PDB file of C-alpha atoms and ligand atoms in Angstrom:
ATOM      1  CA  MET A  72      76.556 117.051  40.641  1.00 47.00           C
ATOM      2  CA  ILE A  73      74.874 114.952  43.140  1.00 47.00           C
ATOM      3  CA  ARG A  74      74.909 112.288  40.634  1.00 53.00           C
ATOM      4  CA  ILE A  75      78.296 112.658  40.294  1.00 48.00           C
ATOM      5  CA  ALA A  76      79.118 112.383  43.609  1.00 49.00           C
ATOM      6  CA  LEU A  77      76.956 109.800  44.361  1.00 45.00           C
ATOM      7  CA  ALA A  78      78.421 107.589  41.638  1.00 51.00           C
ATOM      8  CA  PHE A  79      81.835 108.505  43.399  1.00 46.00           C
ATOM      9  CA  ALA A  80      81.090 107.656  46.576  1.00 47.00           C
ATOM     10  CA  ALA A  81      79.816 104.087  45.140  1.00 48.00           C
ATOM     11  CA  THR A  82      82.906 103.803  43.199  1.00 50.00           C
ATOM     12  CA  LEU A  83      84.891 104.383  46.053  1.00 45.00           C
ATOM     13  CA  ALA A  84      83.338 101.882  48.642  1.00 47.00           C
ATOM     14  CA  LEU A  85      83.587  99.216  45.757  1.00 48.00           C
ATOM     15  CA  ALA A  86      87.283  99.698  45.722  1.00 49.00           C
ATOM     16  CA  PHE A  87      87.703 100.181  48.878  1.00 49.00           C
ATOM     17  CA  PRO A  88      85.132  98.373  50.796  1.00 49.00           C
ATOM     18  CA  ALA A  89      87.036  98.931  54.374  1.00 46.00           C
ATOM     19  CA  ALA A  90      87.078 102.833  53.960  1.00 45.00           C
ATOM     20  CA  ALA A  91      83.132 102.521  53.637  1.00 46.00           C
ATOM     21  CA  GLN A  92      82.829 100.734  57.051  1.00 55.00           C
ATOM     22  CA  LYS A  93      82.788 102.642  60.301  1.00 73.00           C
ATOM     23  CA  THR A  94      85.070 100.455  62.608  1.00 88.00           C
ATOM     24  CA  TYR A  95      82.616 100.089  65.639  1.00 94.00           C
ATOM     25  CA  GLU A  96      83.651 102.122  68.336  1.00 95.00           C
ATOM     26  CA  PRO A  97      81.908 101.527  71.723  1.00 97.00           C
ATOM     27  CA  GLN A  98      80.776 103.974  74.218  1.00 97.00           C
ATOM     28  CA  VAL A  99      80.781 103.558  77.869  1.00 97.00           C
ATOM     29  CA  GLY A 100      77.579 103.932  79.112  1.00 97.00           C
ATOM     30  CA  GLN A 101      75.620 102.975  75.885  1.00 97.00           C
ATOM     31  CA  ALA A 102      72.483 100.681  76.294  1.00 95.00           C
ATOM     32  CA  GLY A 103      72.562  97.411  76.740  1.00 95.00           C
ATOM     33  CA  LYS A 104      69.561  94.506  76.762  1.00 97.00           C
ATOM     34  CA  ASP A 105      69.331  94.667  80.913  1.00 98.00           C
ATOM     35  CA  VAL A 106      72.338  97.105  81.402  1.00 98.00           C
ATOM     36  CA  ILE A 107      74.342  99.684  79.715  1.00 98.00           C
ATOM     37  CA  TRP A 108      78.099  98.692  78.898  1.00 98.00           C
ATOM     38  CA  VAL A 109      80.857  99.935  82.016  1.00 98.00           C
ATOM     39  CA  PRO A 110      83.651  98.079  81.564  1.00 98.00           C
ATOM     40  CA  THR A 111      85.432  96.599  85.034  1.00 98.00           C
ATOM     41  CA  PRO A 112      88.496  98.281  85.820  1.00 98.00           C
ATOM     42  CA  ASP A 113      91.494  96.096  85.024  1.00 98.00           C
ATOM     43  CA  GLU A 114      92.807  95.394  88.774  1.00 98.00           C
ATOM     44  CA  VAL A 115      89.331  94.359  89.833  1.00 98.00           C
ATOM     45  CA  VAL A 116      89.199  92.364  86.798  1.00 98.00           C
ATOM     46  CA  ASP A 117      92.788  90.623  88.033  1.00 98.00           C
ATOM     47  CA  ARG A 118      90.896  90.446  91.685  1.00 98.00           C
ATOM     48  CA  MET A 119      88.338  88.762  90.323  1.00 98.00           C
ATOM     49  CA  LEU A 120      90.182  86.182  88.415  1.00 98.00           C
ATOM     50  CA  ARG A 121      92.495  85.718  91.424  1.00 98.00           C
ATOM     51  CA  MET A 122      89.528  85.006  94.211  1.00 98.00           C
ATOM     52  CA  ALA A 123      88.426  82.435  92.068  1.00 98.00           C
ATOM     53  CA  GLN A 124      91.320  81.049  91.348  1.00 98.00           C
ATOM     54  CA  VAL A 125      91.058  80.332  88.055  1.00 98.00           C
ATOM     55  CA  THR A 126      93.774  78.098  86.196  1.00 98.00           C
ATOM     56  CA  LYS A 127      94.310  76.523  82.974  1.00 98.00           C
ATOM     57  CA  ASP A 128      91.926  73.919  83.917  1.00 98.00           C
ATOM     58  CA  ASP A 129      88.722  76.183  84.230  1.00 98.00           C
ATOM     59  CA  LEU A 130      85.874  77.247  81.763  1.00 98.00           C
ATOM     60  CA  VAL A 131      84.729  80.860  83.215  1.00 99.00           C
ATOM     61  CA  TYR A 132      82.081  82.368  81.632  1.00 99.00           C
ATOM     62  CA  ASP A 133      81.859  86.622  81.794  1.00 99.00           C
ATOM     63  CA  LEU A 134      77.956  87.088  81.435  1.00 98.00           C
ATOM     64  CA  GLY A 135      77.542  89.903  79.753  1.00 98.00           C
ATOM     65  CA  ALA A 136      80.892  90.201  78.400  1.00 98.00           C
ATOM     66  CA  GLY A 137      80.803  93.954  77.238  1.00 98.00           C
ATOM     67  CA  ASP A 138      84.640  94.230  74.976  1.00 98.00           C
ATOM     68  CA  GLY A 139      85.358  90.904  75.950  1.00 98.00           C
ATOM     69  CA  LYS A 140      88.226  92.063  78.578  1.00 98.00           C
ATOM     70  CA  ILE A 141      86.990  89.298  81.627  1.00 98.00           C
ATOM     71  CA  ALA A 142      87.144  86.327  79.007  1.00 98.00           C
ATOM     72  CA  ILE A 143      90.672  87.695  77.738  1.00 98.00           C
ATOM     73  CA  ALA A 144      92.489  88.305  81.041  1.00 98.00           C
ATOM     74  CA  ALA A 145      91.113  84.570  81.849  1.00 98.00           C
ATOM     75  CA  ALA A 146      92.490  83.158  79.022  1.00 98.00           C
ATOM     76  CA  LYS A 147      95.729  85.623  78.208  1.00 98.00           C
ATOM     77  CA  LYS A 148      96.862  85.689  82.105  1.00 98.00           C
ATOM     78  CA  PHE A 149      95.453  82.473  83.944  1.00 98.00           C
ATOM     79  CA  GLY A 150      95.275  80.099  80.716  1.00 98.00           C
ATOM     80  CA  ALA A 151      92.019  79.061  80.822  1.00 98.00           C
ATOM     81  CA  ARG A 152      89.500  78.581  78.352  1.00 98.00           C
ATOM     82  CA  SER A 153      86.897  81.073  78.506  1.00 98.00           C
ATOM     83  CA  VAL A 154      83.510  82.537  76.756  1.00 98.00           C
ATOM     84  CA  GLY A 155      82.048  85.924  76.918  1.00 98.00           C
ATOM     85  CA  ILE A 156      78.295  86.207  76.004  1.00 98.00           C
ATOM     86  CA  GLU A 157      77.277  89.660  74.765  1.00 98.00           C
ATOM     87  CA  TYR A 158      74.071  90.433  73.668  1.00 98.00           C
ATOM     88  CA  ASN A 159      74.347  93.442  71.373  1.00 98.00           C
ATOM     89  CA  PRO A 160      75.840  91.952  67.826  1.00 97.00           C
ATOM     90  CA  ASP A 161      78.129  94.565  67.345  1.00 97.00           C
ATOM     91  CA  MET A 162      79.702  94.589  70.800  1.00 98.00           C
ATOM     92  CA  ALA A 163      79.868  90.596  70.201  1.00 98.00           C
ATOM     93  CA  LYS A 164      82.197  91.158  67.106  1.00 97.00           C
ATOM     94  CA  HIS A 165      84.170  93.878  68.732  1.00 98.00           C
ATOM     95  CA  ALA A 166      84.918  91.423  71.739  1.00 98.00           C
ATOM     96  CA  GLN A 167      85.952  88.816  69.666  1.00 98.00           C
ATOM     97  CA  GLY A 168      87.895  91.129  67.291  1.00 98.00           C
ATOM     98  CA  ASN A 169      89.866  92.092  70.951  1.00 98.00           C
ATOM     99  CA  ALA A 170      90.131  88.548  71.893  1.00 98.00           C
ATOM    100  CA  GLU A 171      92.106  87.726  68.479  1.00 98.00           C
ATOM    101  CA  LYS A 172      94.158  90.879  68.869  1.00 98.00           C
ATOM    102  CA  ALA A 173      95.264  89.569  71.986  1.00 98.00           C
ATOM    103  CA  GLY A 174      96.402  86.566  70.606  1.00 98.00           C
ATOM    104  CA  VAL A 175      93.541  84.084  72.906  1.00 98.00           C
ATOM    105  CA  ALA A 176      90.862  83.728  69.800  1.00 96.00           C
ATOM    106  CA  GLY A 177      91.832  80.101  70.375  1.00 95.00           C
ATOM    107  CA  ARG A 178      90.867  80.143  74.052  1.00 98.00           C
ATOM    108  CA  ALA A 179      88.325  83.101  74.845  1.00 98.00           C
ATOM    109  CA  ARG A 180      85.442  83.236  72.719  1.00 98.00           C
ATOM    110  CA  ILE A 181      82.449  85.711  72.605  1.00 98.00           C
ATOM    111  CA  VAL A 182      78.997  84.515  71.446  1.00 98.00           C
ATOM    112  CA  GLN A 183      75.915  87.000  70.988  1.00 98.00           C
ATOM    113  CA  GLY A 184      73.461  85.955  72.984  1.00 98.00           C
ATOM    114  CA  ASP A 185      70.996  86.697  76.180  1.00 98.00           C
ATOM    115  CA  ILE A 186      72.313  85.535  79.155  1.00 98.00           C
ATOM    116  CA  PHE A 187      68.875  84.592  80.295  1.00 98.00           C
ATOM    117  CA  ALA A 188      68.539  81.986  77.180  1.00 98.00           C
ATOM    118  CA  THR A 189      72.240  80.681  76.588  1.00 98.00           C
ATOM    119  CA  ASP A 190      73.705  77.575  78.552  1.00 98.00           C
ATOM    120  CA  PHE A 191      76.443  77.893  80.738  1.00 98.00           C
ATOM    121  CA  SER A 192      76.330  75.158  82.758  1.00 98.00           C
ATOM    122  CA  GLN A 193      79.397  73.617  82.461  1.00 98.00           C
ATOM    123  CA  ALA A 194      81.403  76.543  83.413  1.00 98.00           C
ATOM    124  CA  THR A 195      83.537  76.125  86.305  1.00 98.00           C
ATOM    125  CA  VAL A 196      83.985  79.777  86.728  1.00 99.00           C
ATOM    126  CA  ILE A 197      81.159  82.538  86.453  1.00 98.00           C
ATOM    127  CA  THR A 198      82.122  86.462  86.229  1.00 99.00           C
ATOM    128  CA  MET A 199      79.585  89.186  86.148  1.00 98.00           C
ATOM    129  CA  TYR A 200      78.984  93.030  86.518  1.00 98.00           C
ATOM    130  CA  LEU A 201      75.306  93.487  86.482  1.00 98.00           C
ATOM    131  CA  LEU A 202      73.158  94.771  88.322  1.00 98.00           C
ATOM    132  CA  PRO A 203      71.552  93.214  91.673  1.00 98.00           C
ATOM    133  CA  ALA A 204      68.402  92.449  89.850  1.00 98.00           C
ATOM    134  CA  LEU A 205      70.022  90.486  87.500  1.00 98.00           C
ATOM    135  CA  ASN A 206      72.530  88.675  89.990  1.00 98.00           C
ATOM    136  CA  LEU A 207      68.718  87.901  91.749  1.00 98.00           C
ATOM    137  CA  LYS A 208      67.268  86.707  88.475  1.00 98.00           C
ATOM    138  CA  LEU A 209      70.239  84.583  87.594  1.00 98.00           C
ATOM    139  CA  ARG A 210      70.760  83.104  91.351  1.00 98.00           C
ATOM    140  CA  PRO A 211      68.357  80.094  91.008  1.00 98.00           C
ATOM    141  CA  THR A 212      70.095  78.937  88.054  1.00 98.00           C
ATOM    142  CA  ILE A 213      74.005  79.193  89.424  1.00 98.00           C
ATOM    143  CA  LEU A 214      72.790  77.820  92.819  1.00 98.00           C
ATOM    144  CA  GLN A 215      71.496  74.432  90.477  1.00 97.00           C
ATOM    145  CA  MET A 216      75.488  74.483  89.079  1.00 98.00           C
ATOM    146  CA  ARG A 217      77.548  71.594  89.777  1.00 98.00           C
ATOM    147  CA  PRO A 218      78.598  72.341  93.779  1.00 98.00           C
ATOM    148  CA  GLY A 219      82.083  73.775  93.706  1.00 98.00           C
ATOM    149  CA  THR A 220      81.438  76.525  90.903  1.00 98.00           C
ATOM    150  CA  ARG A 221      82.914  79.789  91.646  1.00 98.00           C
ATOM    151  CA  VAL A 222      81.348  82.743  91.052  1.00 99.00           C
ATOM    152  CA  VAL A 223      82.575  86.621  91.054  1.00 98.00           C
ATOM    153  CA  SER A 224      80.827  89.547  90.626  1.00 98.00           C
ATOM    154  CA  HIS A 225      81.770  93.191  90.434  1.00 98.00           C
ATOM    155  CA  SER A 226      79.764  95.503  92.501  1.00 98.00           C
ATOM    156  CA  PHE A 227      76.541  93.523  93.095  1.00 98.00           C
ATOM    157  CA  THR A 228      75.618  91.047  96.011  1.00 98.00           C
ATOM    158  CA  MET A 229      73.580  88.003  95.654  1.00 98.00           C
ATOM    159  CA  GLU A 230      70.963  89.426  97.996  1.00 97.00           C
ATOM    160  CA  ASP A 231      70.423  87.201 100.919  1.00 98.00           C
ATOM    161  CA  TRP A 232      72.947  84.447  99.676  1.00 98.00           C
ATOM    162  CA  GLU A 233      76.020  85.977 101.574  1.00 98.00           C
ATOM    163  CA  ALA A 234      79.396  86.566 100.104  1.00 98.00           C
ATOM    164  CA  ASP A 235      82.151  83.668 100.853  1.00 98.00           C
ATOM    165  CA  GLU A 236      84.615  86.917 100.219  1.00 98.00           C
ATOM    166  CA  ILE A 237      84.770  90.706  99.413  1.00 98.00           C
ATOM    167  CA  SER A 238      87.378  92.301  98.107  1.00 98.00           C
ATOM    168  CA  SER A 239      87.831  96.529  97.976  1.00 98.00           C
ATOM    169  CA  MET A 240      89.860  97.879  95.956  1.00 96.00           C
ATOM    170  CA  ASP A 241      89.461 102.131  95.608  1.00 92.00           C
ATOM    171  CA  GLY A 242      85.911 102.005  96.806  1.00 94.00           C
ATOM    172  CA  ARG A 243      84.601  99.189  93.988  1.00 98.00           C
ATOM    173  CA  ARG A 244      83.703  95.727  96.015  1.00 98.00           C
ATOM    174  CA  ALA A 245      84.349  92.012  94.237  1.00 98.00           C
ATOM    175  CA  TYR A 246      81.949  89.355  95.848  1.00 98.00           C
ATOM    176  CA  PHE A 247      82.777  85.801  95.637  1.00 98.00           C
ATOM    177  CA  TRP A 248      80.628  82.635  96.141  1.00 98.00           C
ATOM    178  CA  MET A 249      80.858  78.709  95.635  1.00 98.00           C
ATOM    179  CA  VAL A 250      77.852  76.913  94.968  1.00 98.00           C
ATOM    180  CA  PRO A 251      76.753  74.666  97.843  1.00 98.00           C
ATOM    181  CA  ALA A 252      76.075  71.024  97.412  1.00 98.00           C
ATOM    182  CA  ASN A 253      72.201  70.259  98.483  1.00 97.00           C
ATOM    183  CA  VAL A 254      72.554  68.800 102.034  1.00 98.00           C
ATOM    184  CA  ASN A 255      69.163  69.984 103.532  1.00 98.00           C
ATOM    185  CA  GLY A 256      67.011  66.746 105.190  1.00 98.00           C
ATOM    186  CA  GLY A 257      67.974  63.624 106.628  1.00 98.00           C
ATOM    187  CA  TRP A 258      70.755  61.264 105.825  1.00 98.00           C
ATOM    188  CA  SER A 259      71.389  57.754 107.017  1.00 97.00           C
ATOM    189  CA  LEU A 260      74.977  57.630 108.581  1.00 97.00           C
ATOM    190  CA  ASP A 261      76.958  54.639 108.751  1.00 96.00           C
ATOM    191  CA  THR A 262      80.643  54.642 110.137  1.00 93.00           C
ATOM    192  CA  GLY A 263      81.865  51.000 109.119  1.00 83.00           C
ATOM    193  CA  GLY A 264      78.895  49.061 111.106  1.00 77.00           C
ATOM    194  CA  ASP A 265      77.859  52.067 113.785  1.00 86.00           C
ATOM    195  CA  LYS A 266      74.146  53.853 112.356  1.00 93.00           C
ATOM    196  CA  ALA A 267      72.782  56.866 113.195  1.00 96.00           C
ATOM    197  CA  GLU A 268      70.897  59.599 111.767  1.00 97.00           C
ATOM    198  CA  LEU A 269      71.426  62.650 110.552  1.00 98.00           C
ATOM    199  CA  SER A 270      69.408  65.844 109.991  1.00 98.00           C
ATOM    200  CA  PHE A 271      70.537  69.011 108.539  1.00 98.00           C
ATOM    201  CA  GLU A 272      68.966  72.329 107.664  1.00 98.00           C
ATOM    202  CA  GLN A 273      70.666  74.696 104.830  1.00 98.00           C
ATOM    203  CA  ARG A 274      70.373  77.982 103.966  1.00 98.00           C
ATOM    204  CA  PHE A 275      72.737  78.358 100.876  1.00 98.00           C
ATOM    205  CA  GLN A 276      76.188  77.396 102.340  1.00 98.00           C
ATOM    206  CA  LYS A 277      75.215  77.797 105.867  1.00 98.00           C
ATOM    207  CA  ILE A 278      74.175  74.205 107.516  1.00 98.00           C
ATOM    208  CA  GLU A 279      73.199  73.330 111.084  1.00 98.00           C
ATOM    209  CA  GLY A 280      72.577  69.950 112.353  1.00 98.00           C
ATOM    210  CA  THR A 281      71.442  67.320 114.832  1.00 98.00           C
ATOM    211  CA  VAL A 282      72.543  63.463 115.310  1.00 98.00           C
ATOM    212  CA  GLY A 283      70.107  61.081 116.693  1.00 97.00           C
ATOM    213  CA  LEU A 284      72.220  59.644 119.485  1.00 94.00           C
ATOM    214  CA  GLY A 285      69.458  57.094 121.236  1.00 91.00           C
ATOM    215  CA  HIS A 286      66.869  59.612 123.019  1.00 93.00           C
ATOM    216  CA  THR A 287      69.178  62.293 122.404  1.00 95.00           C
ATOM    217  CA  GLN A 288      69.520  64.875 119.517  1.00 96.00           C
ATOM    218  CA  GLY A 289      72.889  65.668 119.671  1.00 97.00           C
ATOM    219  CA  GLY A 290      73.873  69.013 117.938  1.00 98.00           C
ATOM    220  CA  LEU A 291      76.394  69.322 115.343  1.00 98.00           C
ATOM    221  CA  ARG A 292      79.612  71.361 115.724  1.00 98.00           C
ATOM    222  CA  ASP A 293      81.753  73.040 113.398  1.00 97.00           C
ATOM    223  CA  ALA A 294      79.114  72.257 110.393  1.00 98.00           C
ATOM    224  CA  ARG A 295      80.846  73.430 107.441  1.00 98.00           C
ATOM    225  CA  LEU A 296      79.974  73.137 103.626  1.00 98.00           C
ATOM    226  CA  ARG A 297      82.526  74.639 100.675  1.00 98.00           C
ATOM    227  CA  GLY A 298      81.140  73.453  97.656  1.00 98.00           C
ATOM    228  CA  ALA A 299      81.092  69.861  97.834  1.00 98.00           C
ATOM    229  CA  ASN A 300      83.304  69.413 100.658  1.00 98.00           C
ATOM    230  CA  ILE A 301      81.358  68.983 104.104  1.00 98.00           C
ATOM    231  CA  THR A 302      82.950  68.800 107.741  1.00 98.00           C
ATOM    232  CA  PHE A 303      80.876  68.538 111.009  1.00 98.00           C
ATOM    233  CA  ALA A 304      81.487  66.849 114.377  1.00 98.00           C
ATOM    234  CA  TYR A 305      79.405  65.608 117.246  1.00 97.00           C
ATOM    235  CA  VAL A 306      80.304  64.288 120.788  1.00 97.00           C
ATOM    236  CA  ASP A 307      78.763  60.725 121.231  1.00 95.00           C
ATOM    237  CA  ASN A 308      77.280  58.907 124.166  1.00 94.00           C
ATOM    238  CA  ASN A 309      80.423  58.168 125.661  1.00 94.00           C
ATOM    239  CA  GLY A 310      81.581  62.094 125.433  1.00 96.00           C
ATOM    240  CA  VAL A 311      84.242  61.062 122.793  1.00 96.00           C
ATOM    241  CA  LYS A 312      84.019  64.064 120.232  1.00 97.00           C
ATOM    242  CA  ARG A 313      83.802  62.901 116.452  1.00 97.00           C
ATOM    243  CA  ASP A 314      85.771  64.786 113.330  1.00 98.00           C
ATOM    244  CA  TYR A 315      83.739  64.426 110.080  1.00 98.00           C
ATOM    245  CA  MET A 316      85.267  65.300 106.651  1.00 98.00           C
ATOM    246  CA  GLY A 317      83.944  64.109 103.098  1.00 98.00           C
ATOM    247  CA  ARG A 318      82.252  64.986  99.987  1.00 98.00           C
ATOM    248  CA  VAL A 319      78.777  65.311  98.610  1.00 98.00           C
ATOM    249  CA  THR A 320      77.631  63.738  95.533  1.00 95.00           C
ATOM    250  CA  SER A 321      74.463  63.544  94.070  1.00 87.00           C
ATOM    251  CA  GLY A 322      72.305  61.700  97.245  1.00 91.00           C
ATOM    252  CA  LYS A 323      75.440  60.504  98.821  1.00 97.00           C
ATOM    253  CA  MET A 324      77.981  61.742 101.586  1.00 98.00           C
ATOM    254  CA  GLU A 325      81.696  59.864 101.831  1.00 98.00           C
ATOM    255  CA  GLY A 326      85.153  60.564 103.721  1.00 98.00           C
ATOM    256  CA  THR A 327      87.079  59.830 106.915  1.00 98.00           C
ATOM    257  CA  PHE A 328      86.228  60.631 110.789  1.00 97.00           C
ATOM    258  CA  ARG A 329      88.975  61.068 113.934  1.00 97.00           C
ATOM    259  CA  ALA A 330      87.694  60.543 117.050  1.00 96.00           C
ATOM    260  CA  ASP A 331      89.230  61.965 120.145  1.00 97.00           C
ATOM    261  CA  ASN A 332      90.076  58.327 121.441  1.00 96.00           C
ATOM    262  CA  GLY A 333      92.096  57.647 118.515  1.00 96.00           C
ATOM    263  CA  THR A 334      89.655  55.769 116.302  1.00 95.00           C
ATOM    264  CA  GLU A 335      89.633  56.771 113.145  1.00 95.00           C
ATOM    265  CA  GLY A 336      88.022  55.272 109.969  1.00 96.00           C
ATOM    266  CA  ARG A 337      85.889  55.711 106.675  1.00 97.00           C
ATOM    267  CA  TRP A 338      82.376  56.899 106.740  1.00 98.00           C
ATOM    268  CA  SER A 339      79.559  57.134 104.363  1.00 98.00           C
ATOM    269  CA  ALA A 340      75.536  58.800 104.164  1.00 98.00           C
ATOM    270  CA  THR A 341      73.147  58.265 102.189  1.00 98.00           C
ATOM    271  CA  LYS A 342      69.808  60.630 101.580  1.00 97.00           C
ATOM    272  CA  LYS A 343      66.980  59.457 103.675  1.00 95.00           C
TER     273      LYS A 343
HETATM  274  C1  SAM B 240      78.466  96.714  82.820  1.00 62.28           C
HETATM  275  S1  SAM B 240      78.938  95.809  81.398  1.00 62.28           S
HETATM  276  C2  SAM B 240      79.924  94.490  81.935  1.00 62.28           C
HETATM  277  C3  SAM B 240      81.005  94.429  80.528  1.00 62.28           C
HETATM  278  C4  SAM B 240      82.009  93.224  80.905  1.00 62.28           C
HETATM  279  N1  SAM B 240      81.333  91.962  82.078  1.00 62.28           N
HETATM  280  C5  SAM B 240      83.241  93.932  82.137  1.00 62.28           C
HETATM  281  O1  SAM B 240      82.915  93.827  83.382  1.00 62.28           O
HETATM  282  O2  SAM B 240      84.065  94.617  82.121  1.00 62.28           O
HETATM  283  C6  SAM B 240      77.356  94.926  80.805  1.00 62.28           C
HETATM  284  C7  SAM B 240      77.574  94.168  79.617  1.00 62.28           C
HETATM  285  O3  SAM B 240      76.178  93.284  79.814  1.00 62.28           O
HETATM  286  C8  SAM B 240      75.783  93.413  78.180  1.00 62.28           C
HETATM  287  N2  SAM B 240      74.304  92.793  78.739  1.00 62.28           N
HETATM  288  C9  SAM B 240      73.472  93.697  78.756  1.00 62.28           C
HETATM  289  N3  SAM B 240      72.147  92.377  78.920  1.00 62.28           N
HETATM  290  C10 SAM B 240      72.469  91.562  78.717  1.00 62.28           C
HETATM  291  C11 SAM B 240      71.691  90.276  78.703  1.00 62.28           C
HETATM  292  N4  SAM B 240      70.657  89.884  78.650  1.00 62.28           N
HETATM  293  N5  SAM B 240      72.121  89.073  77.759  1.00 62.28           N
HETATM  294  C12 SAM B 240      73.803  89.392  77.545  1.00 62.28           C
HETATM  295  N6  SAM B 240      74.524  90.520  77.480  1.00 62.28           N
HETATM  296  C13 SAM B 240      73.902  91.819  77.963  1.00 62.28           C
HETATM  297  C14 SAM B 240      75.763  94.975  77.922  1.00 62.28           C
HETATM  298  O4  SAM B 240      75.709  95.003  76.716  1.00 62.28           O
HETATM  299  C15 SAM B 240      76.823  94.932  78.324  1.00 62.28           C
HETATM  300  O5  SAM B 240      78.083  95.098  77.224  1.00 62.28           O
END
């Protein structure tokens, strides 16, 4: 009798392979490699992608993709290209299936991989719903990314790297950061012939600094770094306030300045 039942089951499996395979149904709270799966609610996903101002020109990486909902929303609602990295192979396959069902498989891809061993350096936007310790472990890698890369985390901070924006919905928080350029240290400033020495002290996106004005170290005012964009001002030895704005590229800054006395022009600075 048992033999007949087994033979029948085997015949069924051969004739109807789909019936023999159970569809994978992920369970909220199921174990993941470093953190369990809990999906981000839709309205938080929407806010996260809006905080990052995602557009069709972005490449969004969701670190720990779960069922793929963030990567799918980035492609479907915002027209971006997106990649979700998910460690659990069944979950990654399920998420890729969700992308296909949503009709965005051409733009949203879910790859099986470990977020600590997969290269996401090409991302223009990173989204995460992980844990504080995992955010902290990713932080050095994120800070090495292209200045201006936007980062959004559901629920968890980056410790002493303060967020540029915090949004709240029904008691849930989403944190936003922009990767700052590195300007720490000394720079030689050239404003069309006039030279001065600048010095910046940087802690993540926060900067302060000084400018050499002969024997005086003048303090910088309104010093602000946002991705690769920098602004600062100082009052020169004639009591004229000079406002600078520009962009930082590796080892160089350049932009325009305007002084209270009406002078304006271009400036550049090179790293010492
Ligand atoms: C809290 S869920 C977030 C899912 C999705 N990002 C969202 O917000 O809806 C975290 C996901 O990360 C996955 N995960 C855990 N450790 C991982 C690792 N080291 N690399 C890749 N994925 C990981 C889990 O399997 C889980 O699906």
